[in-house]
Amino acid sequence: MAQIPNLENAPLNLKSIREKSQRELVNLLKDIRGTKCLVIDPKLSGSVSLIIQTSTLKELGLELRHLSEEPVQTECTKVVYLVRSQLSFMKHIASHIQNDISKAIQRDYYVYFVPRRSVACEKILEQEKVHNLVTVKEFPLYMVPLDEDVISFELELSEKDCLVDGDVSSLWHVAKAIHELEFSFGVIPKVRAKGKGSVRVADILNRMQVEEPVNTNDVGRPEVDTLILLDREVDMVTPMCTQLTYEGLLNEFLHISNGAVEVDSSVMGSQQEGKKMKVPLNSSIFDAWNRNCDFLGLDKHTVVDKLFKETRDLNFEVVVQVLRQKATTMKEDYTEINSVRLFCRSLPLGSLVFAVEVMTQTVSELKDFVKKLNSLPEMTRHIHLAQHLTTFTSKQSFLSQLDMEQTLVEAESYDICFEYIEELIHKQEPLTKVLRLLVLFSITNSGTELLHSYGFEHVNVLNNLEKAGLLKKQEFKSNWQTVKRTLKLIVEDTDTSRPVDIAYVYSGYAPLSIRLVQQAIHSGWRPIEDILKLLPGPHLETKRSGFPSSPSVDSLHGASNGVADGRRSVVLVVFIGGVTFAEISALRFLASKEGVAYDLIIATTKIINGATLIETFMDKQG
């Protein structure tokens, strides 16, 4: 189970959103009397672990299991299933119940759908003749805060559902989640949307406000000034490029899941090779340090992983330098304090007063040093992780891939890139690696002829990517050159150690998606109307009804100037189809610039990278 993220400094009170979900889950479990076994859909268990501790669930007298085909082994008289609306799960549940019946085991069964029940799923239970034995309800978990400024709707397959299967139910889910936020923080007065899905979400959101209105008298002045909705389809170039921030690279190579990465224990300095261990990233309080906090006169709340927060958004080559400098400084501090201690011991008795003065000063320095020591476990952890990442980033194959990505994004030397991709295919490199470059090639160039040359067994995924518009036939005319040039997506001589532009997150490429957000906030989309028309899907800019005093659509960029009462404005940026950690870092960079008077909250259907996005088109379930 993951550690619950620290939300104390969030621009919005996201802690209240999490606590509401906690209460709802605890209450629905308490309402079921008797001994209970909670059987959770494995992927959903990660989301649940980000809102409530496992220990809290166990205090309710629960046994915890993961849902699988195997019958549930428990003595409990009540079995509670917490699952997403997925047909295969209904088959598992029906099988469990039928197994109990065959053994004359009597139990009460409860199925809680997350976030809402599905007619198709209930139909399966009816067909399996177990529906009358099951109590069906809902647990309306529409969003999970991942960080102080990041919310996930936990919709892993939304992009494929919309673009390939024509299933737009995820758009209703996104609108519902935003509307839930409005019940806590007020109706968002200004909306921008780009892409078919985003425009549709904006429309659903307006209808929800009519059907189930937020009472402005209850919530007062809106805390969120502007909503920006962006389809992933609008910018498929960015996720196909390799992220070069620290957190981005961790996700590329180690896959961050629920605030942690899983590595071989030897990576973290353990002697037990072959044993896997989970390494937390979001926060980490060590009991050993906690026990010594009172003795050292330190606040327990300071014993958290501040180092990751400091380094996660930096370009990785800078992170290595930062870790080296911090380790060197700590070593020098220790050497200096130890030298003073030895010097005082060597003084004659007559110099006692002088020694006391020196030691008094040293004690003060020692306290400062001890505070630094609190970060030692985190520093050690990130030094190990950074060293592990360099085993990937130092390989020639990785550097060659970056060169090809840069060449494609700059829209130059397509022949070289074409040959490189063909070589990867001949070498039978991982399919996701090949497809990322192939999609990048297709979007920035005028399509590709390589669509069906990777083997018959992969025709389905190629067809899915083609249907989603990610792989295009060669008659397609790319607008990439115009978009790239107009929005200044290539920034020469990017200084990753002292960045002045969002391009640092990809060492010279400014993510198209974030350029659009930047433009929306600072000067509006009207000046780039012609460029927006070259990108997939419609766009809209609107002022919600009921806000006569709001600025006109032309001045939506007023969000960057703060609000009248001195509060910083809050802009909610929603990615439909997923967002990368590098894009999140770029948005944080925008919000942190001097003179900026707004905070950003990022919401997304899922955190992605190029590989995980490609994998969703491979018809994998679960």
Coordinates of C-alpha atoms in Angstrom, one line a residue:
M1 CA 0.0 0.0 0.0
A2 CA 1.2 3.5 -0.8
Q3 CA 1.7 6.3 1.6
I4 CA -1.0 9.0 1.7
P5 CA 0.3 12.2 0.1
N6 CA 0.8 15.3 2.2
L7 CA -1.7 17.9 1.1
E8 CA -1.1 20.6 3.7
N9 CA 0.1 23.3 1.3
A10 CA -2.3 22.7 -1.6
P11 CA -3.7 25.8 -3.3
L12 CA -7.2 24.3 -2.7
N13 CA -8.3 22.3 0.3
L14 CA -7.8 19.0 -1.4
K15 CA -7.5 17.4 2.1
S16 CA -11.2 17.9 2.5
I17 CA -11.9 16.1 -0.7
R18 CA -9.8 13.1 0.5
E19 CA -11.4 13.1 3.9
K20 CA -14.9 13.1 2.3
S21 CA -14.0 10.0 0.4
Q22 CA -12.5 8.4 3.6
R23 CA -15.7 9.0 5.5
E24 CA -17.9 7.6 2.7
L25 CA -15.8 4.4 2.5
V26 CA -15.7 4.0 6.3
N27 CA -19.4 4.6 6.7
L28 CA -20.4 2.1 3.9
L29 CA -18.2 -0.6 5.6
K30 CA -19.6 0.2 9.1
D31 CA -23.1 -0.1 7.8
I32 CA -22.5 -3.8 7.1
R33 CA -22.7 -5.6 10.4
G34 CA -20.6 -8.7 11.3
T35 CA -17.2 -10.0 10.2
K36 CA -16.3 -8.7 6.8
C37 CA -13.8 -9.6 4.0
L38 CA -13.1 -6.7 1.7
V39 CA -12.2 -7.9 -1.8
I40 CA -10.6 -5.1 -3.9
D41 CA -10.0 -4.9 -7.6
P42 CA -6.2 -4.9 -7.7
K43 CA -5.8 -1.7 -9.7
L44 CA -8.4 0.0 -7.5
S45 CA -6.5 -0.9 -4.4
G46 CA -3.8 1.6 -5.3
S47 CA -6.3 4.4 -5.5
V48 CA -7.9 3.4 -2.2
S49 CA -4.5 3.3 -0.5
L50 CA -4.0 7.0 -1.4
I51 CA -7.1 8.1 0.5
I52 CA -7.1 5.7 3.5
Q53 CA -4.4 3.8 5.4
T54 CA -4.5 0.0 5.4
S55 CA -4.3 0.1 9.2
T56 CA -7.5 2.1 9.4
L57 CA -9.3 -0.5 7.3
K58 CA -8.0 -3.3 9.6
E59 CA -9.2 -1.4 12.6
L60 CA -12.7 -1.8 11.3
G61 CA -12.2 -5.6 11.7
L62 CA -11.8 -6.2 7.9
E63 CA -9.9 -8.9 6.2
L64 CA -8.3 -7.6 3.0
R65 CA -8.1 -9.6 -0.3
H66 CA -7.3 -8.8 -3.9
L67 CA -9.9 -9.9 -6.5
S68 CA -8.9 -12.8 -8.7
E69 CA -10.3 -15.9 -10.4
E70 CA -9.5 -17.9 -7.3
P71 CA -12.3 -18.4 -4.7
V72 CA -12.1 -16.1 -1.6
Q73 CA -10.5 -17.9 1.3
T74 CA -12.1 -16.5 4.5
E75 CA -14.2 -17.4 7.5
C76 CA -16.1 -14.1 7.3
T77 CA -19.9 -14.2 6.9
K78 CA -19.9 -11.0 4.8
V79 CA -17.9 -10.5 1.6
V80 CA -17.7 -7.0 0.2
Y81 CA -16.4 -6.5 -3.3
L82 CA -15.0 -3.0 -4.2
V83 CA -14.6 -3.0 -8.0
R84 CA -14.6 -0.9 -11.2
S85 CA -17.4 -1.6 -13.6
Q86 CA -15.6 -4.3 -15.7
L87 CA -17.3 -7.3 -17.1
S88 CA -14.6 -9.8 -16.3
F89 CA -14.8 -8.9 -12.6
M90 CA -18.5 -9.9 -12.6
K91 CA -17.5 -13.4 -13.9
H92 CA -15.0 -13.7 -11.0
I93 CA -17.6 -12.6 -8.4
A94 CA -20.3 -15.0 -9.8
S95 CA -17.7 -17.8 -9.8
H96 CA -16.9 -17.1 -6.1
I97 CA -20.6 -17.2 -5.1
Q98 CA -21.3 -20.4 -7.1
N99 CA -18.3 -22.0 -5.4
D100 CA -19.7 -21.1 -2.0
I101 CA -23.1 -22.5 -2.9
S102 CA -21.6 -25.8 -4.1
K103 CA -19.9 -26.1 -0.7
A104 CA -23.1 -25.1 1.2
I105 CA -21.3 -22.0 2.6
Q106 CA -23.8 -19.3 3.5
R107 CA -22.6 -15.7 3.2
D108 CA -24.0 -12.2 2.4
Y109 CA -22.4 -10.6 -0.7
Y110 CA -22.1 -6.9 -1.4
V111 CA -20.8 -5.3 -4.7
Y112 CA -19.8 -1.7 -4.5
F113 CA -19.1 -0.3 -8.0
V114 CA -16.5 2.5 -8.2
P115 CA -17.5 5.2 -9.0
R116 CA -20.9 4.1 -10.3
R117 CA -22.9 0.9 -11.2
S118 CA -23.1 -0.4 -14.7
V119 CA -26.2 -2.0 -16.3
A120 CA -23.9 -4.3 -18.4
C121 CA -22.2 -5.6 -15.3
E122 CA -25.4 -6.2 -13.5
K123 CA -26.7 -8.1 -16.5
I124 CA -23.7 -10.5 -16.2
L125 CA -24.7 -11.2 -12.6
E126 CA -28.2 -11.9 -13.7
Q127 CA -27.1 -14.2 -16.5
E128 CA -24.9 -16.1 -13.9
K129 CA -28.0 -16.4 -11.7
V130 CA -26.4 -14.7 -8.7
H131 CA -27.9 -11.2 -8.9
N132 CA -30.6 -11.9 -6.3
L133 CA -27.9 -13.0 -3.9
V134 CA -25.9 -9.7 -4.2
T135 CA -26.6 -6.3 -2.7
V136 CA -25.4 -3.8 -5.3
K137 CA -24.4 -0.2 -4.4
E138 CA -21.9 2.5 -5.4
F139 CA -18.8 4.1 -3.9
P140 CA -18.6 7.4 -5.7
L141 CA -14.8 7.8 -5.8
Y142 CA -14.4 10.1 -8.8
M143 CA -11.0 11.5 -8.0
V144 CA -7.9 10.9 -5.9
P145 CA -5.4 13.7 -4.9
L146 CA -1.9 12.5 -5.8
D147 CA -0.1 15.6 -4.6
E148 CA -0.7 19.2 -3.4
D149 CA -1.3 20.2 -7.0
V150 CA -2.3 17.0 -8.8
I151 CA -5.6 15.1 -9.0
S152 CA -6.2 11.9 -10.8
F153 CA -9.6 10.7 -12.1
E154 CA -8.1 7.1 -12.3
L155 CA -9.4 6.5 -15.9
E156 CA -6.6 4.5 -17.4
L157 CA -8.3 3.6 -20.7
S158 CA -10.1 6.9 -21.4
E159 CA -8.0 7.7 -24.5
K160 CA -8.6 4.3 -26.2
D161 CA -12.3 4.3 -25.0
C162 CA -13.0 7.6 -26.7
L163 CA -10.8 7.4 -29.8
V164 CA -11.1 3.7 -30.7
D165 CA -14.2 2.2 -29.1
G166 CA -16.4 5.3 -29.2
D167 CA -17.1 4.9 -25.5
V168 CA -17.4 8.5 -24.1
S169 CA -18.6 7.5 -20.6
S170 CA -15.2 8.7 -19.2
L171 CA -16.1 12.2 -20.3
W172 CA -19.2 12.1 -18.0
H173 CA -16.9 10.9 -15.2
V174 CA -14.5 13.9 -15.8
A175 CA -17.4 16.4 -15.8
K176 CA -18.8 14.8 -12.6
A177 CA -15.5 15.1 -10.8
I178 CA -15.1 18.7 -11.8
H179 CA -18.7 19.4 -10.7
E180 CA -17.9 17.7 -7.3
L181 CA -15.0 20.1 -6.9
E182 CA -17.4 23.0 -7.7
F183 CA -19.6 21.9 -4.8
S184 CA -16.6 22.5 -2.5
F185 CA -14.9 25.5 -4.2
G186 CA -17.6 27.2 -6.2
V187 CA -18.7 27.3 -9.8
I188 CA -15.7 28.0 -12.1
P189 CA -16.6 31.2 -14.0
K190 CA -14.3 31.0 -17.0
V191 CA -13.7 27.9 -19.2
R192 CA -11.4 27.2 -22.2
A193 CA -11.5 23.8 -23.9
K194 CA -9.6 22.4 -26.9
G195 CA -10.5 19.0 -28.4
K196 CA -13.7 17.0 -29.0
G197 CA -13.6 15.4 -25.5
S198 CA -12.9 18.7 -23.8
V199 CA -15.6 20.6 -25.5
R200 CA -18.0 17.8 -24.6
V201 CA -17.0 17.9 -21.0
A202 CA -17.6 21.6 -20.9
D203 CA -21.1 21.0 -22.3
I204 CA -21.8 18.2 -19.8
L205 CA -20.6 20.4 -16.9
N206 CA -23.0 23.2 -17.9
R207 CA -25.9 20.7 -18.0
M208 CA -24.9 19.3 -14.6
Q209 CA -25.0 22.8 -13.2
V210 CA -28.6 23.2 -14.5
E211 CA -29.8 19.8 -13.3
E212 CA -27.9 19.8 -9.9
P213 CA -26.9 23.4 -9.3
V214 CA -24.2 24.5 -6.9
N215 CA -25.7 27.0 -4.5
T216 CA -23.4 30.0 -4.7
N217 CA -24.7 31.2 -1.3
D218 CA -23.3 28.0 0.3
V219 CA -19.8 28.1 -1.2
G220 CA -19.3 31.8 -1.6
R221 CA -16.9 33.3 -4.1
P222 CA -15.4 30.8 -6.5
E223 CA -11.9 29.7 -5.4
V224 CA -11.0 28.5 -9.0
D225 CA -10.9 31.3 -11.5
T226 CA -10.4 29.5 -14.7
L227 CA -10.8 25.9 -16.1
I228 CA -8.7 24.8 -19.0
L229 CA -9.7 21.5 -20.6
L230 CA -7.2 19.9 -23.0
D231 CA -7.6 16.6 -25.0
R232 CA -4.5 14.5 -25.1
E233 CA -5.2 14.0 -28.8
V234 CA -4.4 17.7 -29.3
D235 CA -0.7 17.0 -28.5
M236 CA 0.4 13.4 -29.0
V237 CA 4.0 14.5 -29.7
T238 CA 4.9 15.3 -26.1
P239 CA 4.1 11.9 -24.4
M240 CA 6.0 10.1 -27.2
C241 CA 9.2 12.0 -26.3
T242 CA 11.3 10.8 -23.4
Q243 CA 10.8 12.9 -20.3
L244 CA 14.1 14.3 -19.0
T245 CA 13.0 15.6 -15.5
Y246 CA 14.0 13.5 -12.5
E247 CA 10.4 12.4 -11.8
G248 CA 9.7 11.9 -15.5
L249 CA 12.7 9.6 -15.9
L250 CA 11.8 7.6 -12.8
N251 CA 8.5 7.0 -14.4
E252 CA 10.0 6.2 -17.8
F253 CA 12.3 3.5 -16.5
L254 CA 10.9 2.4 -13.1
H255 CA 7.2 3.2 -13.5
I256 CA 5.9 5.3 -10.5
S257 CA 2.8 3.7 -9.1
N258 CA 0.9 5.3 -6.2
G259 CA 3.8 7.5 -5.2
A260 CA 6.4 4.7 -5.2
V261 CA 8.8 2.8 -7.5
E262 CA 9.7 -0.9 -7.2
V263 CA 13.3 -1.9 -7.6
D264 CA 15.7 -4.7 -6.8
S265 CA 16.8 -4.3 -3.2
S266 CA 20.4 -4.3 -4.4
V267 CA 19.8 -0.9 -6.1
M268 CA 19.2 0.6 -2.7
G269 CA 22.4 -0.9 -1.3
S270 CA 20.9 -4.0 0.2
Q271 CA 22.9 -7.3 0.1
Q272 CA 19.8 -9.3 -0.8
E273 CA 19.9 -9.5 -4.5
G274 CA 16.8 -10.6 -6.4
K275 CA 14.4 -9.3 -3.7
K276 CA 12.1 -6.5 -4.8
M277 CA 11.4 -3.5 -2.6
K278 CA 9.1 -0.5 -2.9
V279 CA 10.7 2.9 -2.5
P280 CA 8.3 5.7 -1.6
L281 CA 8.7 9.1 -3.3
N282 CA 5.8 11.3 -2.1
S283 CA 6.7 11.4 1.6
S284 CA 8.6 9.3 4.1
I285 CA 8.6 9.5 7.9
F286 CA 11.2 7.2 9.5
D287 CA 10.3 5.9 12.9
A288 CA 13.9 6.0 14.0
W289 CA 14.1 9.7 13.3
N290 CA 10.6 10.3 14.8
R291 CA 11.7 8.7 18.1
N292 CA 14.6 11.1 18.3
C293 CA 12.7 14.3 17.3
D294 CA 11.9 15.3 20.9
F295 CA 15.5 14.6 22.1
L296 CA 16.9 16.7 19.2
G297 CA 14.3 19.5 19.7
L298 CA 13.0 19.1 16.1
D299 CA 9.5 19.3 14.8
K300 CA 8.3 15.8 13.7
H301 CA 6.6 17.3 10.7
T302 CA 10.0 18.3 9.3
V303 CA 11.0 14.7 8.9
V304 CA 9.7 14.3 5.4
D305 CA 11.2 13.8 2.0
K306 CA 11.8 17.5 1.1
L307 CA 14.6 16.5 -1.2
F308 CA 12.4 14.9 -3.7
K309 CA 10.1 17.9 -3.8
E310 CA 13.1 20.0 -4.4
T311 CA 14.6 17.9 -7.2
R312 CA 11.6 16.1 -8.9
D313 CA 11.0 18.9 -11.4
L314 CA 14.6 19.5 -12.3
N315 CA 16.2 18.2 -15.5
F316 CA 18.0 15.0 -14.5
E317 CA 21.5 16.2 -15.4
V318 CA 21.0 19.0 -12.8
V319 CA 19.7 16.6 -10.2
V320 CA 23.0 14.6 -10.2
Q321 CA 24.9 17.9 -9.6
V322 CA 22.5 18.9 -6.7
L323 CA 22.9 15.5 -5.0
R324 CA 26.7 15.6 -5.3
Q325 CA 26.8 19.1 -3.9
K326 CA 24.6 18.3 -0.9
A327 CA 26.6 15.2 -0.1
T328 CA 29.8 17.2 -0.3
T329 CA 28.4 20.0 2.0
M330 CA 27.3 17.5 4.6
K331 CA 30.7 15.8 4.6
E332 CA 32.4 19.2 5.0
D333 CA 30.1 20.2 7.9
Y334 CA 30.8 16.9 9.7
T335 CA 34.6 17.3 9.2
E336 CA 34.5 20.9 10.6
I337 CA 32.4 20.1 13.7
N338 CA 34.6 17.1 14.4
S339 CA 37.8 19.2 14.1
V340 CA 36.4 21.8 16.6
R341 CA 35.5 19.1 19.0
L342 CA 39.1 17.6 18.9
F343 CA 40.6 21.1 19.1
C344 CA 38.7 21.9 22.4
R345 CA 39.7 18.6 23.9
S346 CA 43.3 19.4 23.3
L347 CA 43.2 22.8 25.1
P348 CA 44.8 23.2 28.6
L349 CA 42.6 23.7 31.6
G350 CA 43.2 27.4 31.8
S351 CA 41.5 27.9 28.4
L352 CA 38.3 26.4 29.7
V353 CA 36.3 29.6 29.3
F354 CA 37.4 29.9 25.7
A355 CA 36.6 26.3 25.1
V356 CA 33.1 26.7 26.5
E357 CA 32.5 29.7 24.2
V358 CA 33.7 27.7 21.2
M359 CA 31.6 24.6 22.2
T360 CA 28.5 26.8 22.7
Q361 CA 28.9 28.0 19.2
T362 CA 29.5 24.5 18.0
V363 CA 26.4 23.2 19.7
S364 CA 24.4 25.7 17.7
E365 CA 26.1 24.5 14.5
L366 CA 25.6 20.9 15.7
K367 CA 21.8 21.5 15.9
D368 CA 21.9 22.8 12.3
F369 CA 23.9 19.8 11.3
V370 CA 21.5 17.4 13.0
K371 CA 18.7 19.0 11.0
K372 CA 20.6 18.3 7.9
L373 CA 21.1 14.7 9.1
N374 CA 17.4 14.3 9.1
S375 CA 17.5 14.4 5.3
L376 CA 20.3 11.8 5.2
P377 CA 18.0 8.8 4.6
E378 CA 16.3 10.7 1.7
M379 CA 19.6 11.8 0.3
T380 CA 20.9 8.2 0.4
R381 CA 17.7 7.0 -1.3
H382 CA 17.9 9.5 -4.1
I383 CA 21.6 9.0 -4.6
H384 CA 20.9 5.3 -5.1
L385 CA 18.0 6.0 -7.5
A386 CA 19.9 8.5 -9.5
Q387 CA 22.8 6.1 -9.8
H388 CA 20.4 3.5 -11.0
L389 CA 18.9 5.9 -13.6
T390 CA 22.4 6.7 -15.0
T391 CA 22.8 3.0 -15.9
F392 CA 20.0 3.6 -18.4
T393 CA 20.8 7.2 -19.5
S394 CA 24.5 6.6 -20.1
K395 CA 23.8 3.9 -22.7
Q396 CA 24.4 4.7 -26.3
S397 CA 21.1 3.3 -27.3
F398 CA 19.3 5.8 -25.0
L399 CA 21.4 8.7 -26.3
S400 CA 20.6 7.6 -29.9
Q401 CA 16.9 7.5 -29.2
L402 CA 17.0 11.0 -27.8
D403 CA 18.8 12.2 -30.9
M404 CA 16.1 10.7 -33.1
E405 CA 13.3 12.2 -31.0
Q406 CA 15.0 15.6 -31.2
T407 CA 15.4 15.2 -35.0
L408 CA 11.8 14.3 -35.4
V409 CA 10.5 17.1 -33.2
E410 CA 12.7 19.6 -35.1
A411 CA 11.2 18.1 -38.4
E412 CA 14.6 17.5 -40.0
S413 CA 16.3 14.5 -41.7
Y414 CA 13.3 12.2 -41.8
D415 CA 15.3 9.7 -43.9
I416 CA 17.7 9.1 -41.0
C417 CA 14.8 8.6 -38.6
F418 CA 13.0 6.2 -41.0
E419 CA 16.2 4.1 -41.2
Y420 CA 16.6 4.1 -37.5
I421 CA 13.1 2.9 -36.9
E422 CA 13.5 0.2 -39.5
E423 CA 16.7 -0.9 -37.7
L424 CA 14.8 -1.1 -34.4
I425 CA 12.1 -3.3 -36.0
H426 CA 14.8 -5.7 -37.5
K427 CA 16.4 -6.0 -34.0
Q428 CA 13.0 -6.8 -32.5
E429 CA 13.2 -4.0 -30.0
P430 CA 10.3 -3.7 -27.5
L431 CA 7.1 -2.9 -29.5
T432 CA 6.3 0.1 -27.3
K433 CA 9.7 1.6 -28.0
V434 CA 9.2 1.2 -31.7
L435 CA 5.6 2.5 -31.7
R436 CA 6.5 5.6 -29.8
L437 CA 9.0 6.7 -32.5
L438 CA 6.6 5.5 -35.2
V439 CA 3.8 7.7 -33.8
L440 CA 6.2 10.6 -33.4
F441 CA 7.3 10.1 -37.0
S442 CA 3.8 9.9 -38.3
I443 CA 2.6 13.1 -36.6
T444 CA 5.6 15.3 -37.4
N445 CA 6.0 13.9 -40.9
S446 CA 3.4 13.3 -43.6
G447 CA 2.4 9.8 -42.3
T448 CA 4.3 6.6 -42.7
E449 CA 4.5 3.5 -44.8
L450 CA 5.7 1.3 -41.8
L451 CA 2.2 0.6 -40.5
H452 CA 2.0 -3.1 -41.0
S453 CA 5.6 -4.2 -41.2
Y454 CA 6.1 -5.4 -37.6
G455 CA 4.3 -8.7 -37.8
F456 CA 0.8 -10.0 -38.2
E457 CA 0.3 -10.5 -34.4
H458 CA 0.5 -6.7 -33.9
V459 CA -2.0 -5.7 -36.6
N460 CA -4.7 -5.1 -34.0
V461 CA -2.7 -2.5 -32.1
L462 CA -1.6 -0.9 -35.3
N463 CA -5.2 -0.6 -36.4
N464 CA -6.2 0.9 -33.0
L465 CA -3.4 3.5 -33.3
E466 CA -4.5 4.3 -36.9
K467 CA -8.1 4.6 -35.8
A468 CA -7.1 6.9 -33.0
G469 CA -5.3 9.1 -35.5
L470 CA -1.8 8.4 -34.1
L471 CA -0.5 6.5 -37.1
K472 CA -1.5 8.1 -40.4
K473 CA -1.2 7.0 -44.1
Q474 CA 1.4 8.9 -46.1
E475 CA -1.2 11.0 -48.0
F476 CA -1.7 12.9 -44.7
K477 CA -0.4 16.5 -44.7
S478 CA 1.3 17.4 -41.4
N479 CA 0.9 20.9 -39.9
W480 CA 3.7 20.3 -37.4
Q481 CA 6.2 22.7 -39.0
T482 CA 3.8 25.6 -38.8
V483 CA 2.7 24.8 -35.2
K484 CA 6.3 24.3 -34.1
R485 CA 7.5 27.6 -35.6
T486 CA 4.5 29.7 -34.5
L487 CA 4.5 28.5 -30.9
K488 CA 8.3 28.5 -30.6
L489 CA 8.4 24.8 -29.5
I490 CA 12.1 24.5 -30.2
V491 CA 14.3 26.6 -27.9
E492 CA 17.9 26.8 -28.8
D493 CA 20.7 26.8 -26.2
T494 CA 18.4 25.7 -23.3
D495 CA 20.2 26.1 -20.0
T496 CA 18.8 23.3 -17.9
S497 CA 20.5 24.5 -14.7
R498 CA 19.0 28.0 -14.9
P499 CA 15.9 27.5 -17.0
V500 CA 14.0 30.5 -18.4
D501 CA 11.5 28.5 -20.4
I502 CA 9.5 25.3 -20.1
A503 CA 11.6 23.7 -22.8
Y504 CA 14.1 22.6 -20.1
V505 CA 11.9 19.6 -19.2
Y506 CA 12.8 18.1 -22.6
S507 CA 16.2 19.7 -23.0
G508 CA 15.1 22.1 -25.8
Y509 CA 11.6 21.1 -26.7
A510 CA 8.7 23.1 -25.1
P511 CA 5.7 20.8 -24.8
L512 CA 2.9 21.9 -27.2
S513 CA 0.3 21.2 -24.5
I514 CA 1.9 23.5 -22.0
R515 CA 2.5 26.2 -24.6
L516 CA -1.3 26.2 -25.2
V517 CA -1.9 26.5 -21.4
Q518 CA 0.7 29.2 -21.2
Q519 CA -1.0 31.1 -24.0
A520 CA -4.5 30.6 -22.5
I521 CA -3.5 32.1 -19.2
H522 CA -1.3 35.0 -20.3
S523 CA -2.9 36.4 -23.4
G524 CA -5.8 34.2 -24.3
W525 CA -6.3 31.9 -27.3
R526 CA -7.7 34.5 -29.7
P527 CA -4.2 35.5 -31.0
I528 CA -3.5 31.9 -32.0
E529 CA -6.9 31.1 -33.5
D530 CA -5.3 30.0 -36.8
I531 CA -2.9 27.6 -35.0
L532 CA -5.7 26.1 -32.9
K533 CA -7.6 25.3 -36.1
L534 CA -4.6 23.2 -37.3
L535 CA -4.7 21.0 -34.2
P536 CA -7.3 18.2 -33.7
G537 CA -10.8 19.0 -32.5
P538 CA -12.8 22.2 -31.9
H539 CA -12.2 24.7 -29.2
L540 CA -14.2 27.1 -27.1
E541 CA -13.8 30.0 -24.7
T542 CA -16.8 30.8 -22.6
K543 CA -17.9 32.6 -19.5
R544 CA -20.4 30.6 -17.3
S545 CA -23.8 32.1 -16.7
G546 CA -24.4 33.8 -13.4
F547 CA -21.2 35.8 -13.3
P548 CA -22.1 39.2 -14.7
S549 CA -19.1 40.9 -13.0
S550 CA -16.6 38.5 -14.6
P551 CA -14.2 39.8 -17.3
S552 CA -15.1 39.2 -20.9
V553 CA -13.7 36.1 -22.7
D554 CA -11.0 38.3 -24.3
S555 CA -9.5 38.9 -20.9
L556 CA -9.6 35.5 -19.4
H557 CA -5.9 35.9 -19.0
G558 CA -6.7 38.1 -16.0
A559 CA -6.1 34.9 -14.0
S560 CA -2.4 35.8 -14.2
N561 CA -3.0 39.1 -12.4
G562 CA -4.5 37.7 -9.2
V563 CA -7.9 38.8 -7.8
A564 CA -9.1 41.9 -6.0
D565 CA -8.9 40.7 -2.4
G566 CA -5.2 39.8 -2.8
R567 CA -5.7 36.0 -3.1
R568 CA -3.7 34.2 -5.7
S569 CA -6.0 33.0 -8.5
V570 CA -6.3 29.3 -9.0
V571 CA -6.3 27.8 -12.5
L572 CA -7.5 24.2 -12.9
V573 CA -5.9 22.5 -15.9
V574 CA -7.6 19.2 -16.9
F575 CA -5.9 16.7 -19.3
I576 CA -8.4 14.3 -20.9
G577 CA -6.3 11.2 -21.9
G578 CA -3.4 11.6 -19.5
V579 CA -0.5 13.9 -18.6
T580 CA 3.2 13.2 -18.2
F581 CA 5.3 14.1 -15.1
A582 CA 7.4 16.4 -17.4
E583 CA 4.3 18.4 -18.3
I584 CA 3.4 18.7 -14.7
S585 CA 6.9 20.0 -14.0
A586 CA 6.6 22.5 -16.8
L587 CA 3.3 23.8 -15.3
R588 CA 4.9 24.1 -11.9
F589 CA 7.7 26.1 -13.5
L590 CA 5.2 28.5 -15.0
A591 CA 3.4 29.0 -11.7
S592 CA 6.7 29.6 -9.8
K593 CA 8.0 32.3 -12.0
E594 CA 8.5 35.7 -10.3
G595 CA 5.6 38.1 -10.6
V596 CA 3.1 35.3 -11.3
A597 CA -0.1 35.7 -9.2
Y598 CA -1.8 32.4 -9.9
D599 CA -1.5 28.8 -8.7
L600 CA -2.1 25.8 -10.9
I601 CA -4.0 22.6 -10.0
I602 CA -3.5 19.8 -12.5
A603 CA -6.2 17.2 -13.0
T604 CA -5.9 14.2 -15.3
T605 CA -7.5 11.0 -16.3
K606 CA -4.2 9.3 -15.5
I607 CA -0.5 9.9 -15.2
I608 CA 1.1 8.5 -18.3
N609 CA 4.3 8.2 -20.4
G610 CA 4.6 7.2 -24.0
A611 CA 4.9 3.5 -23.2
T612 CA 1.9 3.3 -20.9
L613 CA -0.2 5.3 -23.4
I614 CA 0.7 3.0 -26.2
E615 CA 0.0 0.0 -24.0
T616 CA -3.6 1.1 -23.6
F617 CA -4.2 0.6 -27.3
M618 CA -3.0 -3.1 -27.0
D619 CA -6.4 -4.4 -25.8
K620 CA -5.0 -5.3 -22.4
Q621 CA -7.6 -5.4 -19.6
G622 CA -7.5 -5.5 -15.8

